[in-house]
mmCIF file of C-alpha atoms and ligand atoms in Angstrom:
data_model
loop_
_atom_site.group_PDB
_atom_site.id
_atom_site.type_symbol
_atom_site.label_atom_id
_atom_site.label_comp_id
_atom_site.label_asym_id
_atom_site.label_seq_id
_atom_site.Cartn_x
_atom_site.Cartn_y
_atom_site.Cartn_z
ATOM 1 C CA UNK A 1 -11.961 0.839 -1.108
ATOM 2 C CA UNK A 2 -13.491 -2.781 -1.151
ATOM 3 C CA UNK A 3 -14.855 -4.175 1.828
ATOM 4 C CA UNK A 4 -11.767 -7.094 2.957
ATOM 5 C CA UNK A 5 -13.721 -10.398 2.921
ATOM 6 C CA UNK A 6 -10.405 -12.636 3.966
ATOM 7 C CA UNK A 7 -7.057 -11.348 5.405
ATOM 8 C CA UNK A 8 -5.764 -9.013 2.898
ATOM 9 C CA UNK A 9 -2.936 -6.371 2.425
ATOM 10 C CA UNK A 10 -3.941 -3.720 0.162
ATOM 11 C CA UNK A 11 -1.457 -1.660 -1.633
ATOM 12 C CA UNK A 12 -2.108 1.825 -3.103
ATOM 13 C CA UNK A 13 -0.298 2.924 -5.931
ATOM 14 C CA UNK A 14 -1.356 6.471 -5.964
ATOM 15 C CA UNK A 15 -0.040 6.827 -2.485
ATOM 16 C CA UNK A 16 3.149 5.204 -3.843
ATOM 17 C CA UNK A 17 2.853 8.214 -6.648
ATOM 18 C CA UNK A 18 2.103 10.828 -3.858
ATOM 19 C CA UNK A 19 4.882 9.322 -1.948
ATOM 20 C CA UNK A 20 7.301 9.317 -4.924
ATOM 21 C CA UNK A 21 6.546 12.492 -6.086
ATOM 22 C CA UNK A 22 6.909 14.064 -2.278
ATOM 23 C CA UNK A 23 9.698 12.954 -2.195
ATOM 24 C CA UNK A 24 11.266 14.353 -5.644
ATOM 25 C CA UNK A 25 9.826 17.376 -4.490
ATOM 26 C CA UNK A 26 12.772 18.039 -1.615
ATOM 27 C CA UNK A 27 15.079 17.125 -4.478
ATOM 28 C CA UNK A 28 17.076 19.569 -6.574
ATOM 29 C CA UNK A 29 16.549 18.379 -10.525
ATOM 30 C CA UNK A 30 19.460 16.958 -11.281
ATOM 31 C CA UNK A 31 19.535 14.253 -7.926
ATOM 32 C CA UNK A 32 18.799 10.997 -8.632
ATOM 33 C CA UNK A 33 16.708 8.837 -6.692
ATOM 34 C CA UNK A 34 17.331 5.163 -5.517
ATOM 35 C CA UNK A 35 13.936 3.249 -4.470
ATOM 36 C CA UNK A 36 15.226 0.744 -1.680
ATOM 37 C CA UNK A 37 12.768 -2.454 -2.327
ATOM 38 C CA UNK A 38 14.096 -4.973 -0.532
ATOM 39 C CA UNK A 39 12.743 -7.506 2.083
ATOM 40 C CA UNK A 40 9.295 -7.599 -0.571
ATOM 41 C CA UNK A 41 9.420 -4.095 -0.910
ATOM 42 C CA UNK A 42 9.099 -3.358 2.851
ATOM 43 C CA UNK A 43 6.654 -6.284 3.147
ATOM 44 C CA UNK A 44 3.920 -4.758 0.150
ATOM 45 C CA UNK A 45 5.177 -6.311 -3.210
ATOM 46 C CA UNK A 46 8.433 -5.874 -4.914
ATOM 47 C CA UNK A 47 7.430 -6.465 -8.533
ATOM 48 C CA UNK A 48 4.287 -4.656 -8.685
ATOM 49 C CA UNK A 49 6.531 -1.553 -7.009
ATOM 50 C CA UNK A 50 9.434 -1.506 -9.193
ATOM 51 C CA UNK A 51 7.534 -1.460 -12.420
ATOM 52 C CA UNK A 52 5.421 1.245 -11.261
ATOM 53 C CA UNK A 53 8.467 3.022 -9.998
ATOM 54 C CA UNK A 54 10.435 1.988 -13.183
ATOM 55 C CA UNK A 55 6.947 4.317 -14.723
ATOM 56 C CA UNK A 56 7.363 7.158 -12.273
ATOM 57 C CA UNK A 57 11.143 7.821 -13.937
ATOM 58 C CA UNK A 58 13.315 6.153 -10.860
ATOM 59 C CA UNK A 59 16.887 6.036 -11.396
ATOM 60 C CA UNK A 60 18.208 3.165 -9.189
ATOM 61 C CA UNK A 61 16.707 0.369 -7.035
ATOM 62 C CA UNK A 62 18.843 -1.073 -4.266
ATOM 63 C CA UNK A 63 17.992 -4.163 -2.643
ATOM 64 C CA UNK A 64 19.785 -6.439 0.398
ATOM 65 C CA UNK A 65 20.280 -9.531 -1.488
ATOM 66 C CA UNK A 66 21.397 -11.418 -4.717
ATOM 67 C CA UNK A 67 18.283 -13.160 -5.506
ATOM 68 C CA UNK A 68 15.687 -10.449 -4.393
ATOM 69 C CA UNK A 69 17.436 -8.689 -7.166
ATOM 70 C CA UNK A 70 17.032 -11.650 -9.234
ATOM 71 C CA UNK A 71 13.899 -12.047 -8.862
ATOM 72 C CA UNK A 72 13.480 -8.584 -10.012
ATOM 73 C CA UNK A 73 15.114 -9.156 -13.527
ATOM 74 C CA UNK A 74 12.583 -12.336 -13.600
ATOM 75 C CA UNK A 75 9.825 -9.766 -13.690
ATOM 76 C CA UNK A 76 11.313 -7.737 -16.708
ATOM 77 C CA UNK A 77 12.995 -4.699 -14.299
ATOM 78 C CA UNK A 78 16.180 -2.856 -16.554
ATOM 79 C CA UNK A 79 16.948 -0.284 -14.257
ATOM 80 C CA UNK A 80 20.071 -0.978 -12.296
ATOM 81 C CA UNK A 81 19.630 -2.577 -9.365
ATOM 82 C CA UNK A 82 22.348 -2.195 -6.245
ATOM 83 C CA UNK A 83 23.137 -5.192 -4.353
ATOM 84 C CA UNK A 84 23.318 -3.788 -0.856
ATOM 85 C CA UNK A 85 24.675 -6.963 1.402
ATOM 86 C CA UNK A 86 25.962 -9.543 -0.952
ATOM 87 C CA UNK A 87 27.839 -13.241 -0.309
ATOM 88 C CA UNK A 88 30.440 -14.181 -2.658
ATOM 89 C CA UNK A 89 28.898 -17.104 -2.945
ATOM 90 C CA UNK A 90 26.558 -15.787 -5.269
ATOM 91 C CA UNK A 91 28.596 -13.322 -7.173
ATOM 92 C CA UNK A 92 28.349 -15.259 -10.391
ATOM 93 C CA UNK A 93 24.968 -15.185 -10.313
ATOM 94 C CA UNK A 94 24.982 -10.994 -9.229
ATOM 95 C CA UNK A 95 27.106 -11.171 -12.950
ATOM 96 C CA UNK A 96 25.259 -12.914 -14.669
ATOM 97 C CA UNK A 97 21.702 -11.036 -13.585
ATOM 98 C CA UNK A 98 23.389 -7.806 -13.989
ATOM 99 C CA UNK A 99 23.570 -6.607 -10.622
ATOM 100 C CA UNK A 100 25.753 -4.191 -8.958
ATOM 101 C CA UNK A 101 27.388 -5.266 -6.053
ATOM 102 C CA UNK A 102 28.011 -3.251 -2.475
ATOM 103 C CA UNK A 103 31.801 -3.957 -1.731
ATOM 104 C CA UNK A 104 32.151 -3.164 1.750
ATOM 105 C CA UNK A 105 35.423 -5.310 2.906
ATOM 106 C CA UNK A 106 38.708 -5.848 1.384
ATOM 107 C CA UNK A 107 37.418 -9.849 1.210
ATOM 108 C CA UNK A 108 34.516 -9.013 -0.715
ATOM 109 C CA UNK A 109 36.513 -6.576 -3.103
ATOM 110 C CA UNK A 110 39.124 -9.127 -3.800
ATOM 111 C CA UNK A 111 36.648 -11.730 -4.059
ATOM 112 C CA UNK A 112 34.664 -10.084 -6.627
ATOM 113 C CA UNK A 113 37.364 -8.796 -8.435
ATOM 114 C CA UNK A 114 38.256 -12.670 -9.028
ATOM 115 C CA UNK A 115 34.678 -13.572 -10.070
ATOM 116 C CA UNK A 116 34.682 -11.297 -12.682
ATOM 117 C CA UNK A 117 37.757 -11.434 -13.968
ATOM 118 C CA UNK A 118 37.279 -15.311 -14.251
ATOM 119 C CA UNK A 119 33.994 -13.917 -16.124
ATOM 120 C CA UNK A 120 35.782 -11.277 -17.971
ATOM 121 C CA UNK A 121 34.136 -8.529 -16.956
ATOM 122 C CA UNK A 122 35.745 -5.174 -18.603
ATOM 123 C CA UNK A 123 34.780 -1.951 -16.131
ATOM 124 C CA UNK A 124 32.245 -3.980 -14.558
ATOM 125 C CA UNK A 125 30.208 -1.583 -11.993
ATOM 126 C CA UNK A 126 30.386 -1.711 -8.485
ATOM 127 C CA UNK A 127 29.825 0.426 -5.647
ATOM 128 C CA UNK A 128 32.586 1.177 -2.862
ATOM 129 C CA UNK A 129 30.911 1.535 1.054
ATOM 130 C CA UNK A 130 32.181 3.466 3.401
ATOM 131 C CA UNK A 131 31.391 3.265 7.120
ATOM 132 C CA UNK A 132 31.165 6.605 8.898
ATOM 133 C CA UNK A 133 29.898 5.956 11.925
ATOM 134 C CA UNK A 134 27.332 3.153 12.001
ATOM 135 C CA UNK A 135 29.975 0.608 12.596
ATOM 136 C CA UNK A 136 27.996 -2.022 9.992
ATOM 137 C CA UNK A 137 28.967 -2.327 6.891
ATOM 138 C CA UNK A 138 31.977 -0.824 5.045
ATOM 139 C CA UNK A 139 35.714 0.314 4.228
ATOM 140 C CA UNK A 140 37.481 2.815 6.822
ATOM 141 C CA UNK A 141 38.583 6.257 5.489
ATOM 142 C CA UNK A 142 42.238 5.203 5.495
ATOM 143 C CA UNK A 143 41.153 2.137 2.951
ATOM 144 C CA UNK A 144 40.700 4.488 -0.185
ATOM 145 C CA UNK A 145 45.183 3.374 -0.829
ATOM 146 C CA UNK A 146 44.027 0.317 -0.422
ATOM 147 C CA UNK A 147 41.646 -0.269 -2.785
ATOM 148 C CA UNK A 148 43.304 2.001 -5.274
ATOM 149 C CA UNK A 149 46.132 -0.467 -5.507
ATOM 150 C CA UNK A 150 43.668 -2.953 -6.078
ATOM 151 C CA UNK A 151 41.680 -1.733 -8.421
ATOM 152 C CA UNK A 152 45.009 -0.471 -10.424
ATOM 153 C CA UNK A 153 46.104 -4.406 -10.974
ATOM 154 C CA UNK A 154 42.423 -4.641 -12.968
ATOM 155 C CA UNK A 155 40.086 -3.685 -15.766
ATOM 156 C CA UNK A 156 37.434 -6.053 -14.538
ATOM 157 C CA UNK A 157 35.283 -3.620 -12.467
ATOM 158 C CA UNK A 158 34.869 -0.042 -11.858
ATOM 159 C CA UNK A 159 33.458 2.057 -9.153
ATOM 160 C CA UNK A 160 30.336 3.954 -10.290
ATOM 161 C CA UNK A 161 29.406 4.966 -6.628
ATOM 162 C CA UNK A 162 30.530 6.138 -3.527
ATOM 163 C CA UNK A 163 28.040 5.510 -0.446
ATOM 164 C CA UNK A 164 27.753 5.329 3.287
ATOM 165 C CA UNK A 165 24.975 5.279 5.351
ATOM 166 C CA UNK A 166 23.420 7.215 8.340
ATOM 167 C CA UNK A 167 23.787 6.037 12.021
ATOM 168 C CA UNK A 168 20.818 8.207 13.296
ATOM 169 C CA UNK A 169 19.824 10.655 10.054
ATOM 170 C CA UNK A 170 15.817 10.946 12.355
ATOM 171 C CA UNK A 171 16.867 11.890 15.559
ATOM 172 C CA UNK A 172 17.457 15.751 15.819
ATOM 173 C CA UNK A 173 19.566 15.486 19.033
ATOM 174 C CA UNK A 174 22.246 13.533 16.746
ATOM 175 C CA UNK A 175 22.661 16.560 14.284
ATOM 176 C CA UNK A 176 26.362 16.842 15.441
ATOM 177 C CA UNK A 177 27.097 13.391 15.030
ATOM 178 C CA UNK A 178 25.701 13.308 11.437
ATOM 179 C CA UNK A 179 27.133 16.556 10.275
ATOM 180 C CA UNK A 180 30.298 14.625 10.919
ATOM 181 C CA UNK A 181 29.444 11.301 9.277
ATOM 182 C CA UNK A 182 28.545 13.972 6.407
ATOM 183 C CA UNK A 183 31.473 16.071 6.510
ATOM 184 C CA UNK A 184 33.856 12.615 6.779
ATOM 185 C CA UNK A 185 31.833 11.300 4.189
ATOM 186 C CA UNK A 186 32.603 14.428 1.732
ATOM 187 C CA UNK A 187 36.432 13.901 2.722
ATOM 188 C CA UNK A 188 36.737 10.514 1.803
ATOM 189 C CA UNK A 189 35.293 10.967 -1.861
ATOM 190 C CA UNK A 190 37.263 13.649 -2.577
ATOM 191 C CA UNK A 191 40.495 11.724 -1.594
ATOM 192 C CA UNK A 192 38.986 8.956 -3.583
ATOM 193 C CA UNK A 193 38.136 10.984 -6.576
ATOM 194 C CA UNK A 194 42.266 12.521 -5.729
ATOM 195 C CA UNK A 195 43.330 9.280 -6.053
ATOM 196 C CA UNK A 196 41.493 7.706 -9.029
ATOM 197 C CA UNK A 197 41.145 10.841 -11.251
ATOM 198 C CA UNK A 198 37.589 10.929 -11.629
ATOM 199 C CA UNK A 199 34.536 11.499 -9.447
ATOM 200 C CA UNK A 200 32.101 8.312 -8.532
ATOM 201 C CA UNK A 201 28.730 9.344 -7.791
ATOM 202 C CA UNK A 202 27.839 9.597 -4.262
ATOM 203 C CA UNK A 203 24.900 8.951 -1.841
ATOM 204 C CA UNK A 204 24.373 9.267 1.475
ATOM 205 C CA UNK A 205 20.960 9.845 2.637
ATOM 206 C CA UNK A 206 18.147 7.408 3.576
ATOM 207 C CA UNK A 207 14.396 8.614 3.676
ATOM 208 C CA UNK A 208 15.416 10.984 7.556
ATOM 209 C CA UNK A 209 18.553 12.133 5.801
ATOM 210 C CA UNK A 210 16.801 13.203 2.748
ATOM 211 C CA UNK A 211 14.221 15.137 4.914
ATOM 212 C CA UNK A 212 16.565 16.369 7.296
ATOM 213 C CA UNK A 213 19.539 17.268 5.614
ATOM 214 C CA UNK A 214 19.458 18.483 2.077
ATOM 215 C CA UNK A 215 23.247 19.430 2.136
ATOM 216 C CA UNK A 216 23.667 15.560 1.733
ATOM 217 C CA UNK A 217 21.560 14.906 -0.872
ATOM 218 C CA UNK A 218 25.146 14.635 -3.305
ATOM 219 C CA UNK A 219 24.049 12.524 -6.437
ATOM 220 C CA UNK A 220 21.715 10.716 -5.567
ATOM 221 C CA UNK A 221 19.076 9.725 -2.652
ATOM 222 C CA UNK A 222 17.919 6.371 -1.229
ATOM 223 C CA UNK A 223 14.255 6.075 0.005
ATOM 224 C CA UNK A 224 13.054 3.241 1.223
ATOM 225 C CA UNK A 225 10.591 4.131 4.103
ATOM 226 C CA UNK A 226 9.112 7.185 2.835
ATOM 227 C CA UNK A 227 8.226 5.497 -0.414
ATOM 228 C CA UNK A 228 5.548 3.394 1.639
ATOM 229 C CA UNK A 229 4.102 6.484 3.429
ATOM 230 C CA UNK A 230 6.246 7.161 6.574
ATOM 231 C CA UNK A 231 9.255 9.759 7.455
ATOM 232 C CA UNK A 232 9.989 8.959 11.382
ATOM 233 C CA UNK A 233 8.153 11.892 12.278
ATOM 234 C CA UNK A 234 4.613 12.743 12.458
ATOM 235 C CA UNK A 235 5.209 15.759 10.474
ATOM 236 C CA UNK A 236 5.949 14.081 7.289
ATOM 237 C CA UNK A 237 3.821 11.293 8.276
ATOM 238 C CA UNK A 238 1.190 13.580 7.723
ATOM 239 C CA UNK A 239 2.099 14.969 4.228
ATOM 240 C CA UNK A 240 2.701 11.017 3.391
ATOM 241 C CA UNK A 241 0.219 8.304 2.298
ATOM 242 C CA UNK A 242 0.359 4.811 3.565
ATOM 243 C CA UNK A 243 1.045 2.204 0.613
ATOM 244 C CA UNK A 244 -0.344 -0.551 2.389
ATOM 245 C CA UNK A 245 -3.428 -1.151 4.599
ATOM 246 C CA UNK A 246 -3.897 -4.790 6.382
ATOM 247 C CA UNK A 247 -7.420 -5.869 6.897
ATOM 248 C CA UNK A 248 -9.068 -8.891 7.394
ATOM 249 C CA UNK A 249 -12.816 -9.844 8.626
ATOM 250 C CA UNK A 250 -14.442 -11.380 11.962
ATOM 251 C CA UNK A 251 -14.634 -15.271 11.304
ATOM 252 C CA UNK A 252 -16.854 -15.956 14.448
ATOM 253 C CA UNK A 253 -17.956 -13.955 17.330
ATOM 254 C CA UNK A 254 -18.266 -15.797 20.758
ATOM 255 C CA UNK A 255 -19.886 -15.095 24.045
ATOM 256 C CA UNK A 256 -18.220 -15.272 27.572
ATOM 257 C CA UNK A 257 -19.302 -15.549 31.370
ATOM 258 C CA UNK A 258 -16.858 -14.158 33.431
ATOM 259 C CA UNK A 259 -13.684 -16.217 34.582
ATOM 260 C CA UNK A 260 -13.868 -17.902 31.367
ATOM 261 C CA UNK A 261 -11.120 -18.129 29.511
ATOM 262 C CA UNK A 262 -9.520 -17.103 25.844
ATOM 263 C CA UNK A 263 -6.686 -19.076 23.637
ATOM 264 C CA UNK A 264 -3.497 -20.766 24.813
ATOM 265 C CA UNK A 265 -2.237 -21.173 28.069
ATOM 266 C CA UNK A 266 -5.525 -19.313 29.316
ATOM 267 C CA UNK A 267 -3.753 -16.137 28.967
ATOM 268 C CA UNK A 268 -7.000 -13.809 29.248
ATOM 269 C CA UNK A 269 -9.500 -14.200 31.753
ATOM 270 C CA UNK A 270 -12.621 -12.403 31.117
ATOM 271 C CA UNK A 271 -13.404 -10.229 34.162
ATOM 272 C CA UNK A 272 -17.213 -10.096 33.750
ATOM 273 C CA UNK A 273 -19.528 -11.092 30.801
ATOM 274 C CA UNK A 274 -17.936 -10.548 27.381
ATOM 275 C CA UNK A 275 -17.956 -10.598 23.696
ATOM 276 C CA UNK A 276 -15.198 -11.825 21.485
ATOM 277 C CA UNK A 277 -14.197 -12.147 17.644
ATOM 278 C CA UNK A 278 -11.654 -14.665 16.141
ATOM 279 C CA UNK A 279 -10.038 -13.002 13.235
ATOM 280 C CA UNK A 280 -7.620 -15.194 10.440
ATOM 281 C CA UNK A 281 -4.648 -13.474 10.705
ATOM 282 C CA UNK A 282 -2.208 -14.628 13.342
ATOM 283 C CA UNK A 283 1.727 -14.817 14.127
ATOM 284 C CA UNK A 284 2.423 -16.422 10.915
ATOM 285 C CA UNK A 285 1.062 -14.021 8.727
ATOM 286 C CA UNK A 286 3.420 -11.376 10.891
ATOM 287 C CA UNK A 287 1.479 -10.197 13.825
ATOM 288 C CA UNK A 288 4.272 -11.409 16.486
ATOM 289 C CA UNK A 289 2.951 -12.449 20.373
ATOM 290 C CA UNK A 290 4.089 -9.453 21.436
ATOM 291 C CA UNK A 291 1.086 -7.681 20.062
ATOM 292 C CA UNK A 292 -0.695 -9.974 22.237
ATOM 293 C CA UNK A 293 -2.373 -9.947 25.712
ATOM 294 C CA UNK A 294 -3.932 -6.396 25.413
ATOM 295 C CA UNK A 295 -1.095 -4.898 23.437
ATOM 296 C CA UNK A 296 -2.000 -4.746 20.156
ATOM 297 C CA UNK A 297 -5.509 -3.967 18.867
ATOM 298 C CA UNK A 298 -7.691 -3.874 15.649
ATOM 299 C CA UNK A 299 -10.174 -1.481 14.778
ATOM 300 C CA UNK A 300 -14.085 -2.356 13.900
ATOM 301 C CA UNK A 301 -16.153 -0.099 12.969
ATOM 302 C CA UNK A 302 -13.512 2.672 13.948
ATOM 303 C CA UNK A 303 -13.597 0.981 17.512
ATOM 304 C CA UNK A 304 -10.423 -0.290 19.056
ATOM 305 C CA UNK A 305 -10.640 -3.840 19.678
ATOM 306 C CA UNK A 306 -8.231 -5.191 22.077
ATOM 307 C CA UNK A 307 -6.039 -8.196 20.969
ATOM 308 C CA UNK A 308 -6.566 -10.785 24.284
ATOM 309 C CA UNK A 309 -4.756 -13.464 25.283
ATOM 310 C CA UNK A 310 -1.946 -15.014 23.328
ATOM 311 C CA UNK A 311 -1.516 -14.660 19.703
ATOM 312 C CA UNK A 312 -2.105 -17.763 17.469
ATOM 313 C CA UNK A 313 -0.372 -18.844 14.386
ATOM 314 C CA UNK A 314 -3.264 -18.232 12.214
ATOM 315 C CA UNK A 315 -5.159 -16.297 14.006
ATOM 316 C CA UNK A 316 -5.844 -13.829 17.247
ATOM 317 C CA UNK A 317 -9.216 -12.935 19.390
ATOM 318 C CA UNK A 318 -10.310 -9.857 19.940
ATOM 319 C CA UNK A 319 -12.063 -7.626 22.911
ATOM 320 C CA UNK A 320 -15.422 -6.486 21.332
ATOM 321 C CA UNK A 321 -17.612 -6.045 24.364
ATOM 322 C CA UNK A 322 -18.603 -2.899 23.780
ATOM 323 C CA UNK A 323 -18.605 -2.757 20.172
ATOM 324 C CA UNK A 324 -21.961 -3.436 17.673
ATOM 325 C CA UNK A 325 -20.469 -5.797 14.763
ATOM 326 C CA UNK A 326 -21.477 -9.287 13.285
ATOM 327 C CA UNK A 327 -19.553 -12.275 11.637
ATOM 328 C CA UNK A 328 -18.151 -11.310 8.257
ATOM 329 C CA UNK A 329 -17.224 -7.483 9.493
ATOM 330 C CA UNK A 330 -14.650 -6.041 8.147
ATOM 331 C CA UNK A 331 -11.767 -5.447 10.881
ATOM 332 C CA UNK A 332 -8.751 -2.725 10.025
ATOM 333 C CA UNK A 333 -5.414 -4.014 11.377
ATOM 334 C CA UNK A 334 -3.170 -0.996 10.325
ATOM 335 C CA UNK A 335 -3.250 1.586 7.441
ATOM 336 C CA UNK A 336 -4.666 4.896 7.784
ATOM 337 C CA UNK A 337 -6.392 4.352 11.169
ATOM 338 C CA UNK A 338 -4.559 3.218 13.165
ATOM 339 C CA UNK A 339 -0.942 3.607 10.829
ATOM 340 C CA UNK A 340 1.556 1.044 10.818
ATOM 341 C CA UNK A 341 3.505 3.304 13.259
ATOM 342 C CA UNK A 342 0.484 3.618 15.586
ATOM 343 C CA UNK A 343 -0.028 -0.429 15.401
ATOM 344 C CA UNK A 344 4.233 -1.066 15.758
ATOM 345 C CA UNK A 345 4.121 1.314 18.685
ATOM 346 C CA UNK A 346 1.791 -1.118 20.541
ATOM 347 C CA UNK A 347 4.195 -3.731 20.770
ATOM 348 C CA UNK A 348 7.219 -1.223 21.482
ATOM 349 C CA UNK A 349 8.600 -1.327 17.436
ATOM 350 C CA UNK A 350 8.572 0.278 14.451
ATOM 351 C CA UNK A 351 6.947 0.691 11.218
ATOM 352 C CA UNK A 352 9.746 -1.195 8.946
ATOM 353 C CA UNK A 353 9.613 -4.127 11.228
ATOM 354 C CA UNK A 354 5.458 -4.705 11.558
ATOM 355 C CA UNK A 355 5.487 -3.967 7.113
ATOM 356 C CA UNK A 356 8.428 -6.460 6.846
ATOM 357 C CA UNK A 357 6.891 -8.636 8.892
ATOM 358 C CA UNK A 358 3.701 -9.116 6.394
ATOM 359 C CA UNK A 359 4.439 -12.447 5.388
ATOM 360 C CA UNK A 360 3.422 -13.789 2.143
ATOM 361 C CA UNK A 361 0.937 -15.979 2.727
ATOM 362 C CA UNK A 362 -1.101 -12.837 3.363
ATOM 363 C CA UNK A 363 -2.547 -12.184 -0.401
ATOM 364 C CA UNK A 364 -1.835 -8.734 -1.794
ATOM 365 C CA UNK A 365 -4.626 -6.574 -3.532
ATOM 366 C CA UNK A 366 -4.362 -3.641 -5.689
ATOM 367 C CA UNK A 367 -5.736 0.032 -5.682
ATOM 368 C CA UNK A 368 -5.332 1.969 -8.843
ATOM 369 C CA UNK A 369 -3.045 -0.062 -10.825
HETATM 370 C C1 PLP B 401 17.413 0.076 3.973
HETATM 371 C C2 PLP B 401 18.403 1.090 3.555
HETATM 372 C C3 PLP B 401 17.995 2.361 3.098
HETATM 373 C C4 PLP B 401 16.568 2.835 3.163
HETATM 374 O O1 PLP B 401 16.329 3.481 4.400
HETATM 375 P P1 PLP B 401 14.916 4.176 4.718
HETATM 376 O O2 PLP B 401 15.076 4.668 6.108
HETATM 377 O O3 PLP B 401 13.893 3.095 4.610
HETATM 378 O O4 PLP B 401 14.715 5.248 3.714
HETATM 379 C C5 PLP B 401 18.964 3.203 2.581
HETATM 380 N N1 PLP B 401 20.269 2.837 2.546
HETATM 381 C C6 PLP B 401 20.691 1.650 3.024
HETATM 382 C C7 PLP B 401 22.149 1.327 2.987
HETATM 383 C C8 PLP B 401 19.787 0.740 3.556
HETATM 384 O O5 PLP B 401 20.221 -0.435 4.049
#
């Protein structure tokens, strides 16, 4: 790997091939698999991902928004993309970019069904949530009358899927909870398929739920976090490969007497003679305050370097006292050592929100394109 010499956040494809094909590997053949790459695919880089996905043979891609799917037909992306959380007010566009839309309300179902028949749409896909359990997103089990009658008065859209979505598919003291979201789930197709005379395809399972219970695997799988190298357990965090790895480099190294101060407000206080680094990442490229005042640290050299005193916008100092280094080092923020779990749990989160958090002003690098 190159030596960082700026803030960078480097993303490995072949991971994202390990990943993938890890992944495919808990599959039976004939399940298909949904990449999830919204919010910048998990904070790394959503065109570069999809095209190498749309490579690897993926069957779907879901994101949250209208125009993060979009932007994905901008880059030249065919495979069918699932809107997961869309507005009405950007339905036409969905249409016109070829999206497929989540309906999860009888207001969004109606007000699609408008859009595209003032588009005329003929059998225009769409796919019908259910909520089981998490109490989000979704129609109730005693909606599938409902939207039949609706969906009887029209030829302007069909359902292609079924979904619903796990409550708590990674913790194993919730097994009896999600055996019931799966079993309710299972119930509410069939009534559906009853109903309507044919069988949608359905999905249920995020990355946890793909791992954890194979009876649910149904159609077709969503992965989002396992993609990028984590399965919300340190078991499969070992057999996975982190996609992206945020480094930067020491930008100036300062010495302190003790009772001197570092950054805002004076938050640290050295407590004897000390050495510092100032490194150019801060909370605007993602790395909240909370990581702050010994929370968080980096590594240097394979040496943990605590993150004193309050984090900056652009930038945070760093506890390196005890470790051997120079201006221009390179410093490790999260990938292998420590993982974006290990960094998140610092500041008492999680992986997804520490990748999401990445913001784009941090410039992306590729491995093995
Ligand atoms: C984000 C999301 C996923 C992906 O979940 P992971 O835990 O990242 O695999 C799957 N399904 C839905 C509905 C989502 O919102």
């Amino acid at each position: 790997m190159p030596k960082a010499s700026e803030t960078v956040l480097e993303i490995d494809l072949n991971a994202l091939k390990h990943n993938f094909n890890f992944i495919k590997s808990r599959l039976h053949t004939n399940t298909k698999i949904l990449a999830v790459v919204k919010a910048f695919a998990y904070g790394s880089d959503p065109t570069v991902i999809s095209k190498f996905l749309e490579d690897l043979g993926v069957d779907y891609f879901a994101v949250a928004y209208v125009n993060e799917g979009a932007a994905l037909r901008d880059a030249g992306i065919t495979t069918p993309i699932l809107v997961l959380h869309p507005q009405p007010i950007n339905f036409k566009t969905l249409i016109d970019r070829c999206l497929e839309p989540s309906l999860y309300s009888p207001k969004i179902l109606n007000e699609f069904i408008q859009v595209a028949e003032q588009k005329n749409q003929k059998d225009y896909p769409v796919h019908i949530k259910f909520n089981t359990g998490l109490n989000r997103l979704g129609f109730w089990e005693n909606d599938v009358d409902y939207i039949h009658s609706k969906l009887s008065e029209t030829s302007a859209i069909k359902v292609k899927s079924l979904f619903s979505h796990l409550a708590a598919s990674e913790d194993n003291n919730e097994k009896v909870f999600t055996t019931h979201q799966i079993s309710n789930f299972k119930q509410i197709s069939e009534e559906f398929s009853n109903k309507f005379g044919y069988q949608p395809m359905l999905h249920l399972t995020n990355t946890s739920g793909i791992l954890n219970y194979p009876e649910a695997h149904l159609d077709m799988v969503r992965t989002g976090i396992g993609l990028y190298g984590f399965g919300n357990s340190s078991e499969i965090d070992a057999l996975l490969k982190p996609v992206a790895t945020l480094k930067s480099i020491i930008s100036q190294i300062h010495m302190i007497e003790k009772d001197e101060t570092v950054g805002y407000n004076r938050a640290f206080k050295s407590p004897g003679f000390g050495k510092t680094a100032t490194i150019p990442i801060g909370h605007a490229d993602g790395i909240g305050r909370q990581y702050g005042n010994q929370n968080g640290y980096v590594m240097i050299h394979n040496q943990k370097a605590p993150i004193i005193g309050n984090v900056c916008m652009d930038m945070i100092m760093v506890d390196i006292t005890n470790i051997e280094c120079s201006e221009g080092d390179e410093v490790v923020i999260f990938g292998q050592n420590p993982s974006a779990v290990d960094f998140a749990e610092s500041a008492h989160t999680i992986s997804y929100e520490i990748l999401t958090a990445i913001s784009q002003r941090v410039k992306r690098i590729y491995l093995n394109s």
